[in-house]
Short mmCIF file of C-alpha atoms and ligand atoms in Angstrom, two decimals:
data_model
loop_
_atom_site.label_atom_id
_atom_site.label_comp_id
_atom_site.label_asym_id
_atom_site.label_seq_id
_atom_site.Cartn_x
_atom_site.Cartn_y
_atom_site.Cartn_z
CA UNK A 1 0.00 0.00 0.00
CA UNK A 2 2.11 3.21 -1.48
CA UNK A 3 -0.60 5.42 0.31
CA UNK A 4 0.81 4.61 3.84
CA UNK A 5 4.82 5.38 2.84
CA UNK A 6 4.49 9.36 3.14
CA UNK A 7 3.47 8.56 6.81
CA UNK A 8 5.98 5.82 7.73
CA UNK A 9 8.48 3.67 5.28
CA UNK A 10 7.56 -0.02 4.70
CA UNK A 11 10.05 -1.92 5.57
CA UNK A 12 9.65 -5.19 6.34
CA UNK A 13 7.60 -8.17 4.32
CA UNK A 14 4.71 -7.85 7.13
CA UNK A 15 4.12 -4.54 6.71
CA UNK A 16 2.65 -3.97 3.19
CA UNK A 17 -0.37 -6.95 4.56
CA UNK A 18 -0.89 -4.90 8.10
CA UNK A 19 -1.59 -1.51 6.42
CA UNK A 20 -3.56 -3.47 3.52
CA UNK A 21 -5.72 -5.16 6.60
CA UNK A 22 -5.76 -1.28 8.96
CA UNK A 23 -6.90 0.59 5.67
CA UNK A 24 -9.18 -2.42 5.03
CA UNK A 25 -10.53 -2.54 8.77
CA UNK A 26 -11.27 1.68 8.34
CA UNK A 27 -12.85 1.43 4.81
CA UNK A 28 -15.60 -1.07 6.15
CA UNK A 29 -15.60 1.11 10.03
CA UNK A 30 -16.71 4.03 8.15
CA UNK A 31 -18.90 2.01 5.78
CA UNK A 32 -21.10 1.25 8.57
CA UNK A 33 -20.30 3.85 11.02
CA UNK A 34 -21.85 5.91 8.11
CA UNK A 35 -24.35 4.04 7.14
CA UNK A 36 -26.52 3.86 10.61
CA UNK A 37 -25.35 7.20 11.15
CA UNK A 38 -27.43 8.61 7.75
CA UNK A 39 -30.02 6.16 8.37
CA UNK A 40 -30.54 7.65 12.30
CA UNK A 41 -30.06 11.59 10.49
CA UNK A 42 -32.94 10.27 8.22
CA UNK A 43 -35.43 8.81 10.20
CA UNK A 44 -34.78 11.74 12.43
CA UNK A 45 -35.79 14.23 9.89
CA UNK A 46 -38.33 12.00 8.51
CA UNK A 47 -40.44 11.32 11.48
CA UNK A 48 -39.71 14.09 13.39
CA UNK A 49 -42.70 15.23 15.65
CA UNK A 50 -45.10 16.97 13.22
CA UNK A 51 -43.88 15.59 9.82
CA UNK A 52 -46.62 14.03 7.73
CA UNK A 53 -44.71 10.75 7.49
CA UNK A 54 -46.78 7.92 7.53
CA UNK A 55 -47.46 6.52 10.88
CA UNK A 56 -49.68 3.56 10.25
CA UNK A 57 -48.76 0.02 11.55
CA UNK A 58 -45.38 -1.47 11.06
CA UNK A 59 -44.87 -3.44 8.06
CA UNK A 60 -44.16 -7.07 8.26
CA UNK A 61 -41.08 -8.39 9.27
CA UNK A 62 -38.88 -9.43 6.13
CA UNK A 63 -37.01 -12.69 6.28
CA UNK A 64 -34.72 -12.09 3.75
CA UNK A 65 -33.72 -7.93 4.85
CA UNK A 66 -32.90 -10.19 8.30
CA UNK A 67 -30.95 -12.32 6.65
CA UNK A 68 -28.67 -9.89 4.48
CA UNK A 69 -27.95 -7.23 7.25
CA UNK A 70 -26.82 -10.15 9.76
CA UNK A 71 -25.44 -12.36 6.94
CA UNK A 72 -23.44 -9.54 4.92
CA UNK A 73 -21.44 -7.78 7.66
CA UNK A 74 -20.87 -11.34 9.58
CA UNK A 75 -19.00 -12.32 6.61
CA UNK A 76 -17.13 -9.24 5.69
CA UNK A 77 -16.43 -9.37 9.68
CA UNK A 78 -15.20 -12.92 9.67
CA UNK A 79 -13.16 -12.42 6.69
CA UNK A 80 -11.39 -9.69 8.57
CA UNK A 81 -10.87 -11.88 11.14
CA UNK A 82 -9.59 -14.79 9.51
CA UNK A 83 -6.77 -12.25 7.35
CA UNK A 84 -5.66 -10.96 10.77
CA UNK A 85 -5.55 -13.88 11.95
CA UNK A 86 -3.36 -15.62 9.09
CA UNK A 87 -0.99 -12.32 9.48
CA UNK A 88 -0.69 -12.78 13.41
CA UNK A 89 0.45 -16.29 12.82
CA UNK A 90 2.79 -15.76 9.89
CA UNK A 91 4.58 -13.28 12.57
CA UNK A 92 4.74 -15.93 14.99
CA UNK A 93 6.12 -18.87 12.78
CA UNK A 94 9.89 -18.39 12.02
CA UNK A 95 10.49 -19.96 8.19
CA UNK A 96 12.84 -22.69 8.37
CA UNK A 97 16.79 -20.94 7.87
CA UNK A 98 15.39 -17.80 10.40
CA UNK A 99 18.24 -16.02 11.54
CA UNK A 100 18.17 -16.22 15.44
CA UNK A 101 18.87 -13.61 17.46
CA UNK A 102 18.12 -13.30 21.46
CA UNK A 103 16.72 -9.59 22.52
CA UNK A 104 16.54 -9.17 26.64
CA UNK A 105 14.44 -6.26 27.92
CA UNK A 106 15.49 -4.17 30.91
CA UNK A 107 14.63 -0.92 32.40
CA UNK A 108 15.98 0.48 30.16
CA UNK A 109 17.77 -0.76 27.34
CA UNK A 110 17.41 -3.17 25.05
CA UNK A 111 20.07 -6.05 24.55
CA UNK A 112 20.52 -7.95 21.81
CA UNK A 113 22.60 -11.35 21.29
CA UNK A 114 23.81 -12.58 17.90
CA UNK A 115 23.94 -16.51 17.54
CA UNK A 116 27.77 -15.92 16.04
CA UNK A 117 28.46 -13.83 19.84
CA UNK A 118 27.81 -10.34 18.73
CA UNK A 119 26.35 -8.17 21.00
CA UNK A 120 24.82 -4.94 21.16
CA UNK A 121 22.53 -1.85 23.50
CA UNK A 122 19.79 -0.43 21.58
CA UNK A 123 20.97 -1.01 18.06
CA UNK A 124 20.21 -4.37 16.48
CA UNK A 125 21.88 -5.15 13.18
CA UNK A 126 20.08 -7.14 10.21
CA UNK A 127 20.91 -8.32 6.82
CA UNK A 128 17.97 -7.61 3.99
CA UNK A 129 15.68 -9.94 2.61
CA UNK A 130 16.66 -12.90 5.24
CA UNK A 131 13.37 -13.70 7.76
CA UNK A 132 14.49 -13.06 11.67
CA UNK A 133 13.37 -14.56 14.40
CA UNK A 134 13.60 -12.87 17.56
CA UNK A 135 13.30 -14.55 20.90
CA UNK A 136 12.50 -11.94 23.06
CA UNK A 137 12.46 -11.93 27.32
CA UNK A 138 12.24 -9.23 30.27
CA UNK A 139 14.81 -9.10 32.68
CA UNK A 140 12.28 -7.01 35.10
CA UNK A 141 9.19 -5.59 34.30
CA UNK A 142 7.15 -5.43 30.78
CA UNK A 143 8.25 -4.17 27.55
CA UNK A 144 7.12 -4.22 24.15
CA UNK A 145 9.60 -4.58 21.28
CA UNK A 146 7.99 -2.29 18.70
CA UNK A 147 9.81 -1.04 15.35
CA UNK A 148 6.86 1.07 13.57
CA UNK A 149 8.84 0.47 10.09
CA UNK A 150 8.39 -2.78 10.25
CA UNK A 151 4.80 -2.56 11.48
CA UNK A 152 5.66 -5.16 14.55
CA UNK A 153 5.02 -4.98 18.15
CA UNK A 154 5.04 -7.57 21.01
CA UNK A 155 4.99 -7.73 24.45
CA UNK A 156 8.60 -8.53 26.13
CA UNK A 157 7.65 -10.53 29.36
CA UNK A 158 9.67 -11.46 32.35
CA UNK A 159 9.70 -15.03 32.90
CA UNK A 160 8.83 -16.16 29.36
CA UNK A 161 9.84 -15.57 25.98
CA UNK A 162 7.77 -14.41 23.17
CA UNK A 163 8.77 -14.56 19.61
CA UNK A 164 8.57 -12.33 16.36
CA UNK A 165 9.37 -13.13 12.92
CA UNK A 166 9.73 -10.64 9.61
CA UNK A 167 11.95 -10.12 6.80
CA UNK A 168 13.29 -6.72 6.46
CA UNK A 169 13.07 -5.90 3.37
CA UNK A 170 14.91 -2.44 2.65
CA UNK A 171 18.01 -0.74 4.01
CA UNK A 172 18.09 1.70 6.17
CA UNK A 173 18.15 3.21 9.78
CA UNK A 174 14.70 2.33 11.15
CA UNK A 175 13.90 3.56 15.29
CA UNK A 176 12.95 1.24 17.69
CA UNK A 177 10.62 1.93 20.92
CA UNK A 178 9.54 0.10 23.98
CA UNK A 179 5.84 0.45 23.78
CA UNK A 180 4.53 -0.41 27.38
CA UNK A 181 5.39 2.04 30.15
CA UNK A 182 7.85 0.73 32.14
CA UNK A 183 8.92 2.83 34.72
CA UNK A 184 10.82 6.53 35.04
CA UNK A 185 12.83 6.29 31.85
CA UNK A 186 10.25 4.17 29.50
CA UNK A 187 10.09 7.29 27.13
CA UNK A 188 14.22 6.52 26.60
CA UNK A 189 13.85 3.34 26.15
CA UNK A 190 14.47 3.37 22.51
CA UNK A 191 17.15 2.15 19.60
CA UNK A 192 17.99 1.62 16.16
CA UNK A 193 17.40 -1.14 13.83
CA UNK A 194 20.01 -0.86 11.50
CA UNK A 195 18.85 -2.91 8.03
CA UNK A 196 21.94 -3.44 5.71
CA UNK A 197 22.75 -5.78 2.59
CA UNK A 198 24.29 -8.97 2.98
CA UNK A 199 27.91 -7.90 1.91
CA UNK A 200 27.31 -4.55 4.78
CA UNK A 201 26.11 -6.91 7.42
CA UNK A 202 29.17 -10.13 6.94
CA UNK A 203 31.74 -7.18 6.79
CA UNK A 204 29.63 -6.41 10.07
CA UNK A 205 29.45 -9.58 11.75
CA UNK A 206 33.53 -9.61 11.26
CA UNK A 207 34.13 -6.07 12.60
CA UNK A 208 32.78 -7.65 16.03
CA UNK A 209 33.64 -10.67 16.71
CA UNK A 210 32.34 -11.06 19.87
CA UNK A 211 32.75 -13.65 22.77
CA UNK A 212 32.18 -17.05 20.08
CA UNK A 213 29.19 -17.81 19.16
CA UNK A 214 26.10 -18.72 21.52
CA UNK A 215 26.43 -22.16 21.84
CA UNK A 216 29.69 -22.09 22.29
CA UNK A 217 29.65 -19.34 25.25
CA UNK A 218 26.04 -21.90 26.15
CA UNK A 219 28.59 -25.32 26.39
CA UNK A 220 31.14 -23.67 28.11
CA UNK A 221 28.17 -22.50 30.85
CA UNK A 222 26.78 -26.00 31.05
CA UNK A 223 30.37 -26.95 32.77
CA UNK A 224 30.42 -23.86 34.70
CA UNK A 225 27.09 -24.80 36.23
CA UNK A 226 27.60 -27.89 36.68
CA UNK A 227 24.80 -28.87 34.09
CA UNK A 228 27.68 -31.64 32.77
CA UNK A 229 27.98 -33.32 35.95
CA UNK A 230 24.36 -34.91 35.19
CA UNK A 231 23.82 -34.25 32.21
CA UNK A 232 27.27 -35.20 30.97
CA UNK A 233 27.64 -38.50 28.67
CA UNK A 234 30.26 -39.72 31.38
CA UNK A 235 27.95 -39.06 33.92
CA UNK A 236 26.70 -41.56 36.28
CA UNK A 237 23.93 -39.52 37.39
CA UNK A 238 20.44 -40.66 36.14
CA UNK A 239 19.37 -37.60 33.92
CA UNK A 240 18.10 -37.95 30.21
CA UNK A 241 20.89 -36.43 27.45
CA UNK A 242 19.96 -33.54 25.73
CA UNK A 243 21.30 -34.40 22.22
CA UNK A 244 18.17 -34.06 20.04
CA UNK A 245 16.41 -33.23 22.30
CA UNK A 246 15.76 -29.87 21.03
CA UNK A 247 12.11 -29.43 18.99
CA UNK A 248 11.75 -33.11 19.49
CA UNK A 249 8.35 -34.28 21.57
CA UNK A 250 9.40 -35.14 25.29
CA UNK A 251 7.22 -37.04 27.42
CA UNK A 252 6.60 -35.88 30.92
CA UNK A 253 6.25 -37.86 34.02
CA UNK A 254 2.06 -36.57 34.32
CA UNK A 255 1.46 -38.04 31.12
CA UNK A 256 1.44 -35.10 29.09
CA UNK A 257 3.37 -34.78 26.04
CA UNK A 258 5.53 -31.00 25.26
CA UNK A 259 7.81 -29.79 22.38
CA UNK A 260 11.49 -28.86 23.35
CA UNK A 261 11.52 -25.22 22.41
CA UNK A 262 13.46 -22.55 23.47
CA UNK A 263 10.35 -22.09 26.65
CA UNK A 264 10.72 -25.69 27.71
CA UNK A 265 14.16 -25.59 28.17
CA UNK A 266 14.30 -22.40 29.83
CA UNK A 267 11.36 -23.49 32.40
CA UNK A 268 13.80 -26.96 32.73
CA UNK A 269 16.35 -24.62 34.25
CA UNK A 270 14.26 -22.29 36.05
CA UNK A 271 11.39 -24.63 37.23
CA UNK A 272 12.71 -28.21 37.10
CA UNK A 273 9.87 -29.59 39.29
CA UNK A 274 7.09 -27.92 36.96
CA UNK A 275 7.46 -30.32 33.89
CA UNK A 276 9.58 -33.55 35.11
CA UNK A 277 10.80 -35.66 31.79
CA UNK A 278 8.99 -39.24 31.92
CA UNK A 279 11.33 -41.92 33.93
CA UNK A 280 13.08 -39.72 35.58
CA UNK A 281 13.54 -38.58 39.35
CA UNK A 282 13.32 -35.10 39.50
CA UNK A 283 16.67 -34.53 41.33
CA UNK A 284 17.67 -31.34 39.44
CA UNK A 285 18.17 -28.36 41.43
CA UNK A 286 16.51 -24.97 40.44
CA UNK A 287 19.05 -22.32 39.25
CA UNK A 288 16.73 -19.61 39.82
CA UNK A 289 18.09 -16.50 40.73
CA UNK A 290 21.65 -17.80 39.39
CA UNK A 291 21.65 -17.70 35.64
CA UNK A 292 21.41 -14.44 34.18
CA UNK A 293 18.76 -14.26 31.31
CA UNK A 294 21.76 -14.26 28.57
CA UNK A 295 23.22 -17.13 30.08
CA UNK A 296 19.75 -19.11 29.58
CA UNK A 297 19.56 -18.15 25.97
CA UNK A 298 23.45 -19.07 25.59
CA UNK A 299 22.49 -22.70 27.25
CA UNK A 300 19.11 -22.68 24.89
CA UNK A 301 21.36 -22.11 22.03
CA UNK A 302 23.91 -24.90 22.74
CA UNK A 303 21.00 -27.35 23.78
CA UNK A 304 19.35 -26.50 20.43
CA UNK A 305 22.81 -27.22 18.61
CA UNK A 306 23.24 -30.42 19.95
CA UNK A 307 20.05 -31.45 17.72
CA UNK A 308 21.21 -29.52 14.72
CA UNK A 309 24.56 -31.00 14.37
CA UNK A 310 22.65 -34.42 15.22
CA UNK A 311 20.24 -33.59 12.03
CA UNK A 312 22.63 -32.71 9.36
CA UNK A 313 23.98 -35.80 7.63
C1 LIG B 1 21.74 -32.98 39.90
C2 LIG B 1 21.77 -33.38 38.51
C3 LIG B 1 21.35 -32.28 37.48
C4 LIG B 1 21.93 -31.07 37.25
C5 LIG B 1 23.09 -30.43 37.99
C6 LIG B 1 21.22 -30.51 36.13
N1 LIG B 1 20.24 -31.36 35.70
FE1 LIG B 1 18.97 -31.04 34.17
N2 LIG B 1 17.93 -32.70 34.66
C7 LIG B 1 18.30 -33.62 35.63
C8 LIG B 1 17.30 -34.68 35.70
C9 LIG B 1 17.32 -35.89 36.63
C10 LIG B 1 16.31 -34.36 34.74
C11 LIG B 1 15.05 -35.17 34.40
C12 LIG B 1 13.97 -34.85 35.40
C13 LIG B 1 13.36 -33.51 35.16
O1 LIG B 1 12.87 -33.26 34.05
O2 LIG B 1 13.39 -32.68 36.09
C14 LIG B 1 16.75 -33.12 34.11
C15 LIG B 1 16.07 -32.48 33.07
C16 LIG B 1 16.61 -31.46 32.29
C17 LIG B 1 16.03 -30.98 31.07
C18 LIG B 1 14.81 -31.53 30.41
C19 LIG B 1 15.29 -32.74 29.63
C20 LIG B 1 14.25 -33.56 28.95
O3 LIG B 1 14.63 -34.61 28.34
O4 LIG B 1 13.07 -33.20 28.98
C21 LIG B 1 16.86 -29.98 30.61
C22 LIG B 1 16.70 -29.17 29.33
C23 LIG B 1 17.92 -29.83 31.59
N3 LIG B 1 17.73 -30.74 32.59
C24 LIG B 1 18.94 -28.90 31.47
C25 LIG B 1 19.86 -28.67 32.48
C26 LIG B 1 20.79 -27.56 32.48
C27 LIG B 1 20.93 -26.53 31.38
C28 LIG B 1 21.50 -27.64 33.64
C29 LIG B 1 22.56 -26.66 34.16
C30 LIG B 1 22.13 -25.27 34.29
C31 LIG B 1 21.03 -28.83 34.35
N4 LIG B 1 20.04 -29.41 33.62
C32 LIG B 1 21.53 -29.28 35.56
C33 LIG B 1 19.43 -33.56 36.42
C34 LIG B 1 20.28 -32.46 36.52
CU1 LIG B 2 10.41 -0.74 28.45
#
């Protein structure tokens, strides 16, 4: 939709669809907003006290007038509903090759964790025309990760992550805001998306070479935690191995069956008692309070490599 890019640019592949749907959503708003409203002027003037409008009795009930003014906007309704809805899930559902890159809110900065080890404060570098996935927690309170450009906006919760995924699809130098007031300094909460072509972004990556990548920094935690000691394959200890484990069904001791995402593994650290793997005793202690949120996404990402090396042939 070229009529929204005076306003704000369109940068990303989700936003053309969300203006498409907001201009779509308006055009039918007024539509009927409009439509009772000139029907209520008319009558008004029509049957005013004193007009010579017919007054006699009320003519029959039509089946078929029913029908069209439920049926009609119902459908148009539902239709809007059902494009929204497709749109809210294609932002939600990373395409397989997502680049994967860890933000953590805190009042009041945002921090941002490349899977290669980059790392950066309120600036988050992209390549264009590659689909990102963002897994997104709060370190305190509630944020919202919102980048108008893009036309994307979610809630950043403590305790949980919550995931976005777009393809940015110009260059460019595009603001970022925390949309959900968050205490004193919420209105400086704010950074820079920085979009820029593959070549730009490599030559990037290179310029900061960071601490090795995730899993790396995540493997050399799981010995620093002691994770190993249990979880080890030379340990003795009675604890289920996490190679492939990672987006792979588990089966839990109350019968219930989970995926192994990025949640599941976090809540396995956090909250070991809360979902205890099938056949196991649930001697693992909580490290609540002693991993920093980084150092859960670092473990996440070397748990999750140990099933993608185990994939690839
Ligand atoms: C004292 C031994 C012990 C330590 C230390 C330990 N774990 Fe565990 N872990 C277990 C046992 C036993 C289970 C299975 C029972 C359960 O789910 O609580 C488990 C379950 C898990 C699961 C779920 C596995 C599945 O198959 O569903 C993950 C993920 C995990 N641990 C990660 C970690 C990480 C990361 C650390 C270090 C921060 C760690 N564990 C430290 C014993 C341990
Ligand atoms: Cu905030």
């Amino acid at each position: 939709m070229s009529h929204f890019e005076r306003f704000i640019a369109e940068a990303s592949s989700a936003a053309g669809q969300t203006d498409a749907l907001l201009l779509a959503l308006t055009v039918v708003s007024v539509l009927v907003v409009g439509g009772i409203s000139l029907t209520i002027a008319v009558f008004a003037v029509r049957w005013h006290a004193g007009s010579k409008a017919p007054r006699g009795p009320v003519p029959d009930r039509s089946r078929v007038a029913e029908g069209l003014w439920i049926g009609i906007p119902l459908l148009v309704f539902l239709g809007i509903f059902i494009w929204a809805a497709v749109l809210f899930h294609q932002l939600r559902t990373p395409p397989p090759g997502a680049l994967a890159i860890d933000v953590v809110a805190k009042q009041w900065m945002w921090k941002i964790q490349h899977p290669d080890g980059q790392r950066e404060i309120n600036e988050l570098h992209i390549p264009v025309n590659r689909p990102i996935e963002l897994v997104m927690t709060s370190q305190d309170v509630i944020h919202s990760f919102f980048v108008p450009a893009f036309r994307i906006k979610q809630d950043v919760l403590p305790g949980r992550y919550t995931t976005l995924s777009f393809t940015p699809i110009r260059t460019g130098r595009y603001q970022l805001f925390c949309a959900e007031f968050c205490g004193t300094n919420h209105s400086e909460m704010r950074g820079t998306v920085i979009v820029m072509s593959p070549s730009a972004f490599s030559d990037w990556l290179a310029a900061n070479p960071g601490e090795g990548s995730l899993a790396d920094q995540g493997a050399a935690l799981f010995r620093e935690y002691g994770c190993s000691g249990c979880h080890g394959a030379s340990s003795t200890v009675h604890a289920p191995k996490l190679n492939g484990l990672y987006g792979h069904p588990v089966m839990l001791a109350n019968g219930t069956q989970v995926t192994a995402d990025a949640r599941y593994i976090r809540d396995s650290i956090l909250l070991p008692a809360s979902q205890v793997a099938a056949g196991y005793t649930p001697i693992m202690p909580s490290f609540k309070g002693q991993v920093s949120e980084e150092d859960i996404l670092k473990l996440v990402a070397y748990i999750r490599s140990l099933s993608v090396a185990e994939n690839q042939p």
